Coordinates of C-alpha atoms and ligand atoms in Angstrom, one line a residue:
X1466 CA 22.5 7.3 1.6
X1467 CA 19.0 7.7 0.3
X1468 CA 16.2 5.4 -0.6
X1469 CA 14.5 5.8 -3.6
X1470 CA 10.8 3.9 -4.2
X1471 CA 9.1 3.7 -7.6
X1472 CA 5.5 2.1 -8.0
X1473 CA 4.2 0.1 -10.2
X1474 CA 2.6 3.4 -12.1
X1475 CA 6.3 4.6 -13.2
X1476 CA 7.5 1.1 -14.2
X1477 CA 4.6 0.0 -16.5
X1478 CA 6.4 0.3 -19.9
X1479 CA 9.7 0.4 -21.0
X1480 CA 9.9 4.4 -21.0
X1481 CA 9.2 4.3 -17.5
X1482 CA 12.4 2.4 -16.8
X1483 CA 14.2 4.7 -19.0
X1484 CA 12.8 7.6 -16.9
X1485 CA 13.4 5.8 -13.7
X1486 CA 17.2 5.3 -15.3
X1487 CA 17.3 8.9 -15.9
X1488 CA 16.1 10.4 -12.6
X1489 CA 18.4 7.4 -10.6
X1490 CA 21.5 8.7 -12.6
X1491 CA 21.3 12.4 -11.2
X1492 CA 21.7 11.1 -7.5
X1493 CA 25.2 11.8 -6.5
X1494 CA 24.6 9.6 -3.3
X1495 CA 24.4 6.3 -2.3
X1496 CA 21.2 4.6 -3.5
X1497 CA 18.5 1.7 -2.7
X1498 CA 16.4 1.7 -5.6
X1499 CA 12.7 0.2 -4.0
X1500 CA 10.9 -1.1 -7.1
X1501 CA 7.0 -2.4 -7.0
X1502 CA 5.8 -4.7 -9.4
X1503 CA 5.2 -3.4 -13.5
X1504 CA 2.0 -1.3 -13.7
X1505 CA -0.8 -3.7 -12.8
X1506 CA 1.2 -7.4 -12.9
X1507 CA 0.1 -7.5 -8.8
X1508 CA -3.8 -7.6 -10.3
X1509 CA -3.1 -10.1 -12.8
X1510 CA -1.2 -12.5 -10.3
X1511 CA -3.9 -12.1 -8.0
X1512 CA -5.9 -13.5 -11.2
X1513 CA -3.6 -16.0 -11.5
X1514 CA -3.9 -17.7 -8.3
X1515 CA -7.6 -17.1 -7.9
X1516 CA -8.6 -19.6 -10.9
X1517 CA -5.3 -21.8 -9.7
X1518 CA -7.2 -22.3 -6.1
X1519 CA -10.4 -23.0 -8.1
X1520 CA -8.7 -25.5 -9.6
X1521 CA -9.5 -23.3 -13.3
X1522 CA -6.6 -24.0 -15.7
X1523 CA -7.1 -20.8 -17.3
X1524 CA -4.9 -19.9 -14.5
X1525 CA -2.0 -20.5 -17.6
X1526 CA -3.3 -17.8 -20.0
X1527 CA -3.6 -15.4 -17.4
X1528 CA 0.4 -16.3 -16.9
X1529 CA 1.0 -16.6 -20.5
X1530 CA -0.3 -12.8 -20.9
X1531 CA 2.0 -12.0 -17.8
X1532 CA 5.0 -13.5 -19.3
X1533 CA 4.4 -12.0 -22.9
X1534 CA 4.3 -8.7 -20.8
X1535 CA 7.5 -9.0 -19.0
X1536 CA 9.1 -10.3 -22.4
X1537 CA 8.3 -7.3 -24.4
X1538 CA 9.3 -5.0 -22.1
X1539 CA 12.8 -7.2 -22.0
X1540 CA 12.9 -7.0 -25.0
X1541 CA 12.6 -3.6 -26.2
X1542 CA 15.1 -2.7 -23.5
X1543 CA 17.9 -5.4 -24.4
X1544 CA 17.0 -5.6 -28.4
X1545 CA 20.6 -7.5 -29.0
X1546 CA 19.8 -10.1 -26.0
X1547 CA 20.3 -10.3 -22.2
X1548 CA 21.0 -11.9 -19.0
X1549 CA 17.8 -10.4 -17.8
X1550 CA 15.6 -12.5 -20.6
X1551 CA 17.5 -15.3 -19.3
X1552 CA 16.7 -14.7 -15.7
X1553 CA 13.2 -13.9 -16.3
X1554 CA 12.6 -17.2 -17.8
X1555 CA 14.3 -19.1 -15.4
X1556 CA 11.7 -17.4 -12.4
X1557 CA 9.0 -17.7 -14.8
X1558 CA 9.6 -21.5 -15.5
X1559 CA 9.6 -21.9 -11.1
X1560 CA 6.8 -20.5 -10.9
X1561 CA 5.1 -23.1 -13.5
X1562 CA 6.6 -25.7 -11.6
X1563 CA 4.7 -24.8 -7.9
X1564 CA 1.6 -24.4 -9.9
X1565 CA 2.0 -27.7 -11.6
X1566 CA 3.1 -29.7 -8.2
X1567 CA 2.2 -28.3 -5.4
X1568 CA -1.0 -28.6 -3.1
X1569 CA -2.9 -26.1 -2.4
X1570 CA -2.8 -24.6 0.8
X1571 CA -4.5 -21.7 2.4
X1572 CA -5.7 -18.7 0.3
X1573 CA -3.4 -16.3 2.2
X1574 CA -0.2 -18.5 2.5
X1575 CA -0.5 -19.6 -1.5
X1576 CA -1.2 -15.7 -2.2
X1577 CA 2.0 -14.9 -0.8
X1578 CA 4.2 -17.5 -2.8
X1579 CA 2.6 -16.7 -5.6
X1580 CA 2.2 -13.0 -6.7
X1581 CA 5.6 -11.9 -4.7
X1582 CA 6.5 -13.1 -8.0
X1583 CA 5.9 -9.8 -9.8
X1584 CA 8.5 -7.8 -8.0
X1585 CA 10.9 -10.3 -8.3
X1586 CA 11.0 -9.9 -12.1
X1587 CA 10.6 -5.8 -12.6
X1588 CA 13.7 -5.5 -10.2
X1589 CA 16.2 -8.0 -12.3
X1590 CA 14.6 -6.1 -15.2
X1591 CA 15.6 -2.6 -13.8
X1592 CA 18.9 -3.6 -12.0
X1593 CA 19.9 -4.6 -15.7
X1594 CA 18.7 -2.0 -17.2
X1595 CA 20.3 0.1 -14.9
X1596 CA 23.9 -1.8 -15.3
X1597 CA 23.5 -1.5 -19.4
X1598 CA 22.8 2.1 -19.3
X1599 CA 26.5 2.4 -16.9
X1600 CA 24.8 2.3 -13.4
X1601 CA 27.0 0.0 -10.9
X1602 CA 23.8 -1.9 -9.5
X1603 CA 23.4 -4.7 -7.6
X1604 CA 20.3 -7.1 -7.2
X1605 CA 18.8 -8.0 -3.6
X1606 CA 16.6 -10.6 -3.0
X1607 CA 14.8 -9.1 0.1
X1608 CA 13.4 -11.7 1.5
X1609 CA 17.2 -13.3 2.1
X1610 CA 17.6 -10.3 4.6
X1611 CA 13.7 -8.9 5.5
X1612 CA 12.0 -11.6 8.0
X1613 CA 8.5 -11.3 9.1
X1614 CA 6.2 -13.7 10.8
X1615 CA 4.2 -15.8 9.1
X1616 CA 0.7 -13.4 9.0
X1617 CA 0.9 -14.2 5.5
X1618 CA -0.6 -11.1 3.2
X1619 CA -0.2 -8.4 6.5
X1620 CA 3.2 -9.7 7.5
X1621 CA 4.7 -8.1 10.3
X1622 CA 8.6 -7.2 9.9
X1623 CA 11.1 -8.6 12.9
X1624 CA 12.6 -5.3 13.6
X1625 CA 15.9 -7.0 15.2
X1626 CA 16.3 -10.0 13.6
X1627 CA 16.1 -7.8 10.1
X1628 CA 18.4 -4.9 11.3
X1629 CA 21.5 -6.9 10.8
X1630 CA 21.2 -8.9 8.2
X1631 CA 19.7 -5.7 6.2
X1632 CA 23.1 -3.8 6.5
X1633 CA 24.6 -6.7 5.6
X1634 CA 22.9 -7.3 2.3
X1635 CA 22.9 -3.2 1.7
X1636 CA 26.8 -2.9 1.8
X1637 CA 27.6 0.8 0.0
X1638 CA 31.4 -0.2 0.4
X1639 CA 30.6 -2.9 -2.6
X1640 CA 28.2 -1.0 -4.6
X1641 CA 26.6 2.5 -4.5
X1642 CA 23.3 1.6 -6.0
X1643 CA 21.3 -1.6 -5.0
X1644 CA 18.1 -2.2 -6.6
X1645 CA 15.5 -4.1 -4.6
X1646 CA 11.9 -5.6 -4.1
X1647 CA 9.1 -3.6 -2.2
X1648 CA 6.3 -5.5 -0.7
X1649 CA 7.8 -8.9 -0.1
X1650 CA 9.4 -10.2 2.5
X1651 CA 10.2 -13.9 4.1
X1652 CA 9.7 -16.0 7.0
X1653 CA 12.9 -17.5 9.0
X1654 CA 11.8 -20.8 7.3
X1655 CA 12.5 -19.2 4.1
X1656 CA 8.5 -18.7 2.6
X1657 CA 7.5 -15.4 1.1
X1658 CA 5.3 -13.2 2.4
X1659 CA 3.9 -10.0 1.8
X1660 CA 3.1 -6.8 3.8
X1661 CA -0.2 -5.5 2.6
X1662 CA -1.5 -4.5 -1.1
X1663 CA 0.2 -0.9 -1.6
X1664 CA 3.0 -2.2 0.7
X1665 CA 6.2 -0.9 -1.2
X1666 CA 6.1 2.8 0.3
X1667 CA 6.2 0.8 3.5
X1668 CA 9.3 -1.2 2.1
X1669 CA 10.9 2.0 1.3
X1670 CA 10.5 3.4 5.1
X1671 CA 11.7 0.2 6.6
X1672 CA 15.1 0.0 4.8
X1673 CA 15.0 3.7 5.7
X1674 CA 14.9 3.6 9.4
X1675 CA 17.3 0.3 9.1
X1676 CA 20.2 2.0 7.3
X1677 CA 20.0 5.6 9.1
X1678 CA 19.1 7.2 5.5
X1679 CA 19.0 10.9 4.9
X1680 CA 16.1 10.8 2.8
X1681 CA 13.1 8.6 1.3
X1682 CA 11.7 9.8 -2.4
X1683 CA 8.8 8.0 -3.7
X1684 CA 7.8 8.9 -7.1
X1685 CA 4.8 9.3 -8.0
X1686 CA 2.1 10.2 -11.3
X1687 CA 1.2 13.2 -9.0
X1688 CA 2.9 16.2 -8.2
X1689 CA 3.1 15.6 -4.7
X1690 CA 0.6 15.4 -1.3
X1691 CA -2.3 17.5 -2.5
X1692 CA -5.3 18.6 -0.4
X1693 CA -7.2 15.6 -2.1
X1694 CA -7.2 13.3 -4.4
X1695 CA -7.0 14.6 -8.1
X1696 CA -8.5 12.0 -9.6
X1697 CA -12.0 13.1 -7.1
X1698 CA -11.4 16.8 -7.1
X1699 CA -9.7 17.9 -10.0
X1700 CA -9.1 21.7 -8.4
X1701 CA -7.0 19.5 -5.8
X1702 CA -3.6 21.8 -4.9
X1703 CA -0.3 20.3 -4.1
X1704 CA 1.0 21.0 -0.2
X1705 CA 4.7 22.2 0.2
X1706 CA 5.0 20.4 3.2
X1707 CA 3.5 18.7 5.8
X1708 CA 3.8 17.0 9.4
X1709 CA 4.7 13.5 10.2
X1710 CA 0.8 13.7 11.9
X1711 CA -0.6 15.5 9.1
X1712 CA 1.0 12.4 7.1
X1713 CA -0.4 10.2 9.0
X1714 CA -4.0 10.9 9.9
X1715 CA -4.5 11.7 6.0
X1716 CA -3.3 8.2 5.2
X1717 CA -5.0 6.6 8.2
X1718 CA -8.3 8.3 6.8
X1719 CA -7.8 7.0 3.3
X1720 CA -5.3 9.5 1.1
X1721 CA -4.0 6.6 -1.1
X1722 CA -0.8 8.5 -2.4
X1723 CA 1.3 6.4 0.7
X1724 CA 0.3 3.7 2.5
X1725 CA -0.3 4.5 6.2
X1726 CA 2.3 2.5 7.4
X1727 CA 5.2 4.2 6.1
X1728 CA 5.2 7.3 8.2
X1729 CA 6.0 5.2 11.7
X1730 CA 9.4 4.5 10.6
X1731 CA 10.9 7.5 9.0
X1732 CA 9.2 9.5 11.9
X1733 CA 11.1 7.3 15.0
X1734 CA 14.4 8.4 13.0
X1735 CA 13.5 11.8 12.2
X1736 CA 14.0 10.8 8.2
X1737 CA 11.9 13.2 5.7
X1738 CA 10.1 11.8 3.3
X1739 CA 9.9 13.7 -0.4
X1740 CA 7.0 12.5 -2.7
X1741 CA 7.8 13.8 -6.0
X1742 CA 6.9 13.5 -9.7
X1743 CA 8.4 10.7 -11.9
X1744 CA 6.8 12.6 -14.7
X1745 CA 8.4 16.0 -13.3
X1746 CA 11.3 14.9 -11.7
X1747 CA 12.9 18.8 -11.7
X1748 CA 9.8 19.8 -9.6
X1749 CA 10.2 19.5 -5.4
X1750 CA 7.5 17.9 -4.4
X1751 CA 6.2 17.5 -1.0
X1752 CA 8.5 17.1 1.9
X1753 CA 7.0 15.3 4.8
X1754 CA 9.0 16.1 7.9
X1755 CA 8.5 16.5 11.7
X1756 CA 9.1 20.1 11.9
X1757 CA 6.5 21.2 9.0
X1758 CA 4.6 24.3 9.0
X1759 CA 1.2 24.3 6.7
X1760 CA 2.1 27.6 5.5
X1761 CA -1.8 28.6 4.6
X1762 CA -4.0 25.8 6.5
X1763 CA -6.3 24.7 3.3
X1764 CA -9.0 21.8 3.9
X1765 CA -7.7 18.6 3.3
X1766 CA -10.5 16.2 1.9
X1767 CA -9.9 12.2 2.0
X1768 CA -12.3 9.8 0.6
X1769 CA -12.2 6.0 1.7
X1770 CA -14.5 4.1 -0.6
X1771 CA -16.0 0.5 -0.5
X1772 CA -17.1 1.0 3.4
X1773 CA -19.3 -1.0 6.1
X1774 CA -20.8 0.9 8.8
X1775 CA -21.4 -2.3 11.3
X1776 CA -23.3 -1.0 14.6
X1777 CA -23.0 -3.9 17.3
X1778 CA -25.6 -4.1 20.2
X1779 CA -24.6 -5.9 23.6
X1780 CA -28.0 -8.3 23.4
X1781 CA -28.4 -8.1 27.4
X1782 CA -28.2 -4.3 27.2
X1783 CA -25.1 -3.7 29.1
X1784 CA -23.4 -0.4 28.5
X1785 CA -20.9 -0.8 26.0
X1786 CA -17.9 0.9 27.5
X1787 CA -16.7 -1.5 29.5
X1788 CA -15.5 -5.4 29.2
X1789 CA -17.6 -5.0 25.9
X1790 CA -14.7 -2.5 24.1
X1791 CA -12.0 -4.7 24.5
X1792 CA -14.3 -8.1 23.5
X1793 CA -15.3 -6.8 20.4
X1794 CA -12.0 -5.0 19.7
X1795 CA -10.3 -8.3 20.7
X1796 CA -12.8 -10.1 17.8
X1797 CA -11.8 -7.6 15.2
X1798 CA -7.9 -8.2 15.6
X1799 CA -8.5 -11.5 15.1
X1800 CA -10.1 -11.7 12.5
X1801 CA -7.7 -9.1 10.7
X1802 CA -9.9 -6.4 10.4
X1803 CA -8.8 -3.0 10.8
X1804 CA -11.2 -0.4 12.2
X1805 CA -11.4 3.2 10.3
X1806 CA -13.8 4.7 13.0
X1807 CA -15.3 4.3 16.1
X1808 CA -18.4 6.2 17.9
X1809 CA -19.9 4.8 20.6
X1810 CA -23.0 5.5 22.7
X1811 CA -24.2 3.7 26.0
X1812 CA -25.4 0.8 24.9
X1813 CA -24.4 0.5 21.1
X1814 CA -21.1 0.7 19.2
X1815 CA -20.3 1.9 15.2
X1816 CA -17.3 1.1 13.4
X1817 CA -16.6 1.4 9.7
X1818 CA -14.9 -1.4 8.1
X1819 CA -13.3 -2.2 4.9
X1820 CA -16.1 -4.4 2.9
X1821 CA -13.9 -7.3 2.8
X1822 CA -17.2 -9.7 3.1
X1823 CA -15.7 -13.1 3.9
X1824 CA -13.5 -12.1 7.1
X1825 CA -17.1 -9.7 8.0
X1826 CA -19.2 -12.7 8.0
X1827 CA -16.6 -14.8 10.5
X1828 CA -16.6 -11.5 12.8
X1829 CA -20.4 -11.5 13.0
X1830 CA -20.9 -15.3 13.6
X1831 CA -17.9 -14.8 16.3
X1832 CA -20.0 -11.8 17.6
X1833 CA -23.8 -13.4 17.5
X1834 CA -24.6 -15.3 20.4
X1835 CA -23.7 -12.3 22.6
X1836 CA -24.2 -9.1 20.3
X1837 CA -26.4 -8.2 17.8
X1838 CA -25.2 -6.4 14.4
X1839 CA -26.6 -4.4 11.7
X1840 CA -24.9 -3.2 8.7
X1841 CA -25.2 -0.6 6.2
X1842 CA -23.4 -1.3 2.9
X1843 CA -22.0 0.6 0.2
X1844 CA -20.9 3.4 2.2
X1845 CA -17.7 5.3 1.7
X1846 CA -16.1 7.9 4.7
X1847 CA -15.4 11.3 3.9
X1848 CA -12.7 13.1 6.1
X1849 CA -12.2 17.0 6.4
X1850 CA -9.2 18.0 8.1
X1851 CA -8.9 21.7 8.9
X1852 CA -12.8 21.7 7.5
X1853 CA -14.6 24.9 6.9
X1854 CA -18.3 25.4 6.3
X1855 CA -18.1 25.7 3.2
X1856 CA -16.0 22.6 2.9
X1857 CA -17.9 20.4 4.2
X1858 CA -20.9 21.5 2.2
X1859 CA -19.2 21.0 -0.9
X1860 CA -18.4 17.3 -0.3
X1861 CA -21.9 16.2 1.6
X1862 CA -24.3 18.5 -0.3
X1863 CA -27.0 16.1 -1.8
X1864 CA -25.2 13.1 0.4
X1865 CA -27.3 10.8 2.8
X1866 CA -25.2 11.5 6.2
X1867 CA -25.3 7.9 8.2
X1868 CA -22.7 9.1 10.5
X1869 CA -21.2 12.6 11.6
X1870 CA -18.1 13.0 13.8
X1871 CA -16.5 16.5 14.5
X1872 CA -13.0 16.8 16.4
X1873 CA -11.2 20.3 16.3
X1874 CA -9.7 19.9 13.5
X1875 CA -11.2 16.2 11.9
X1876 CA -14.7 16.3 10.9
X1877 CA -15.7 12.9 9.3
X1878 CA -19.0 11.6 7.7
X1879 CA -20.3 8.4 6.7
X1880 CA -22.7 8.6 3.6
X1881 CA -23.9 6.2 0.9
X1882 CA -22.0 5.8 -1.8
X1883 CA -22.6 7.6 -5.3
X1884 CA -21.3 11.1 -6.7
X1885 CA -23.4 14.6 -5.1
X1886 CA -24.8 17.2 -7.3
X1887 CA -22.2 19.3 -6.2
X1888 CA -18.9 17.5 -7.0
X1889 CA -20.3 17.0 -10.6
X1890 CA -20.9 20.4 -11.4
X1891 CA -17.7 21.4 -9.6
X1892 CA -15.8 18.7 -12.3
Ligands
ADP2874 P1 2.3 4.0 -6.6 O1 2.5 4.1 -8.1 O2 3.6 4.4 -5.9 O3 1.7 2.8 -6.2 P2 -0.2 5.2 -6.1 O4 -0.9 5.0 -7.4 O5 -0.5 4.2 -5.0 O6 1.3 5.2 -6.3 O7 -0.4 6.6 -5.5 C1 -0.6 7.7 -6.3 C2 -2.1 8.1 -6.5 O8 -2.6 8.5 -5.2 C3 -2.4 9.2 -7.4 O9 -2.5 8.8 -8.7 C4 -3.7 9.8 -6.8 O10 -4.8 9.5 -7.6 C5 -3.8 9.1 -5.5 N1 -4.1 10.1 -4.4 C6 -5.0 9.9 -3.4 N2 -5.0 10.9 -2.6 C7 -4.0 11.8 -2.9 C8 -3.5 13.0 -2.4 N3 -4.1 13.6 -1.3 N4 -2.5 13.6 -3.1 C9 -2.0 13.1 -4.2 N5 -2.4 11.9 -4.7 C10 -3.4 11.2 -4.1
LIG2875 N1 2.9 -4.4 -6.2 C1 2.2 -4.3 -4.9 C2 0.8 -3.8 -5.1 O1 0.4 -3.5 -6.2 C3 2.9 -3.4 -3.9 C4 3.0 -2.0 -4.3 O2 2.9 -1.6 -5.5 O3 3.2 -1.1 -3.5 O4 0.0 -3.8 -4.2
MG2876 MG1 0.5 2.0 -5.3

């Protein structure tokens, strides 16, 4: 069997699911179709529940315009009527309810219950669609079969309670295509949760590794893993293939096209991973496997925006290398807060930081009575893997260079934010 994932991009309008229809039909094999919410309906939610926390009842427009969304994509798909319309409603009308009667509870926790919604109703959309246009599809409700804990918004997955009740739900003996929910998930007392924004490549990998599959494809709006972004470098070219490391130290550094954690999975069972064009679906793609030869090594260039460069200073001078590491690492785990880089010297430490303010301020009142800290803001990390001179002056040319670090094959800066002469004129 193979797992198929389609983001939110593919599935924002009704062509997309007649696309998605069309590229699902060609598989011979065994499917599970992994579906992220409709084009941007995970933003909107998160609208949703920020004005429902403040208390803001124009937390029901926002959900009015979500609704009319979902409806008129029903709609044009079923034109003479449908269970789907039906179903929708029904979810739709649940949701109301909680927003009318319940209390509010923490951000994270009330984030979860609320905009898991959104994958919930494009999957019985598509696993209609799929069953009008002669598909045999069923409809799983993940989170009756993927448990995490309860670290609601960054939920981590219980690999062996899972495992089971996964094959259960995934039974190719009663169906050969099941269409399902990325992102979401469930505690064992039954509350939703969700894995991370971006999280449905993850969702994808984990079903992968859990039912043996021969193959993961996520489709994508590009043509595969190119050497950068497109959208930042618009001569960026497409790689054939690539490693599971290559994979994973260009999504660890900030390449968007899949999230980081999806390689850890498919790599422990030896699974290759295709990322392929929903708007080419004849063309190959990329193939990310273990045994993957970069046939001409070309510089690879990753931008992670929206960056804190946070230097901490033990106050009593102490070297830094010692009990110090694993106190401040030990602060940064719990508080959530992932580290993109680390240079140290004897008596100072740097880390770059997603600017996620709120959590940074708890992290530095934790820190304060024994370090101090000093930030720079609006910065963003560039990364060059396989970097060449002239590489690296074509992306830090005109750049204010806070931070340099230079492996054998990694070099990686931190600069201010802003576009450089040089990438303009290159446009
Ligand atoms: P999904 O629809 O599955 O959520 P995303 O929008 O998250 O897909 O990922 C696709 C996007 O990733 C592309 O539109 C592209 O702008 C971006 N991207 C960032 N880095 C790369 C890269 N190295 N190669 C291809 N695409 C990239
Ligand atoms: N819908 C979720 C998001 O937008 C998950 C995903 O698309 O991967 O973050
Ligand atoms: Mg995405």
């Amino acid at each position: 069997m193979k797992v198929y994932k389609f983001g939110g991009a593919s599935v924002k309008d009704a062509a997309g699911i007649r696309n998605l229809a069309k590229i699902v039909s060609k598989e011979k094999e065994n499917l599970v179709v992994v579906v992220s919410a409709f084009g941007k309906t995970t933003n909107a939610l998160e609208k949703v529940l920020k004005a429902w926390m403040e208390g803001d009842k124009s937390y029901k427009d926002h959900l009015d315009n979500i609704y009319s969304y979902h409806a008129s994509i029903a709609d044009e798909l079923f034109p003479s009527g449908n269970s789907a319309r039906g179903n929708i409603d029904n979810s739709f009308a649940k949701l109301r309810e909680y927003l009318r009667s319940s209390k509010r509870s923490s951000f994270d926790f009330e984030y979860d219950q609320i905009v898991s919604y959104g994958e919930i109703w494009s999957t019985m959309i598509v696993a209609e669609y799929l069953r009008k246009s002669g598909i045999n599809a069923a409809w799983v409700d993940i989170r009756k079969a993927l448990l995490t804990d309860d670290r609601y918004r960054d939920a981590n997955i219980l690999w062996n309670e899972s495992t089971s009740m996964i094959r259960a739900a995934f039974d190719f003996r009663k169906f050969p295509l099941y269409v399902t929910q990325g992102f979401i998930g469930s505690t064992a007392a039954g509350w939703s949760t969700t894995l991370g924004r971006e999280g449905s490549d993850y969702t994808a990998a984990i079903l992968a590794n859990m039912l043996d599959a021969g193959s993961v494809t996520v489709w994508k709006d590009v043509p595969g893993v190119l050497n950068a972004d497109p959208k930042w470098l618009n001569d960026a070219r497409k790689m054939e293939e690539i490693s599971y490391k290559e994979a994973v130290e260009m999504t660890f550094s900030g390449a968007k096209v899949i999230h980081p954690k999806t390689i850890k999975p498919l790599h422990n069972k030896n699974i290759p991973l295709h990322v392929r064009s929903f708007i080419d679906p004849d063309e190959p793609g990329t193939i990310v496997k273990a045994d993957a030869t970069l046939k001409k090594t070309m510089p690879v260039f990753i931008r992670k925006e929206n960056q804190l460069l946070i230097s901490i200073l033990p106050r009593d001078f102490s070297f830094v290398m010692g009990d110090n590491l694993s106190r401040i690492f030990h602060t940064f785990i719990k508080h959530g807060i992932k580290v993109n880089l680390v240079e140290a010297s004897a008596v100072a430490i740097d880390v770059c930081v997603d600017d996620e303010r709120p959590k940074i301020e708890s992290l530095l009142v934790d820190l304060e009575t024994e370090y101090s800290a000093l930030y720079n803001e609006n910065t963003e990390m560039l990364t060059i893997r396989h970097y060449t001179p002239e590489a690296i002056t074509r992306i830090t040319s005109g750049r204010e260079i806070l931070l340099e670090q230079r492996m054998r094959s990694t070099v990686r800066f931190v600069v201010r934010e802003g576009i450089a002469s040089s990438l303009r004129s290159s446009q």
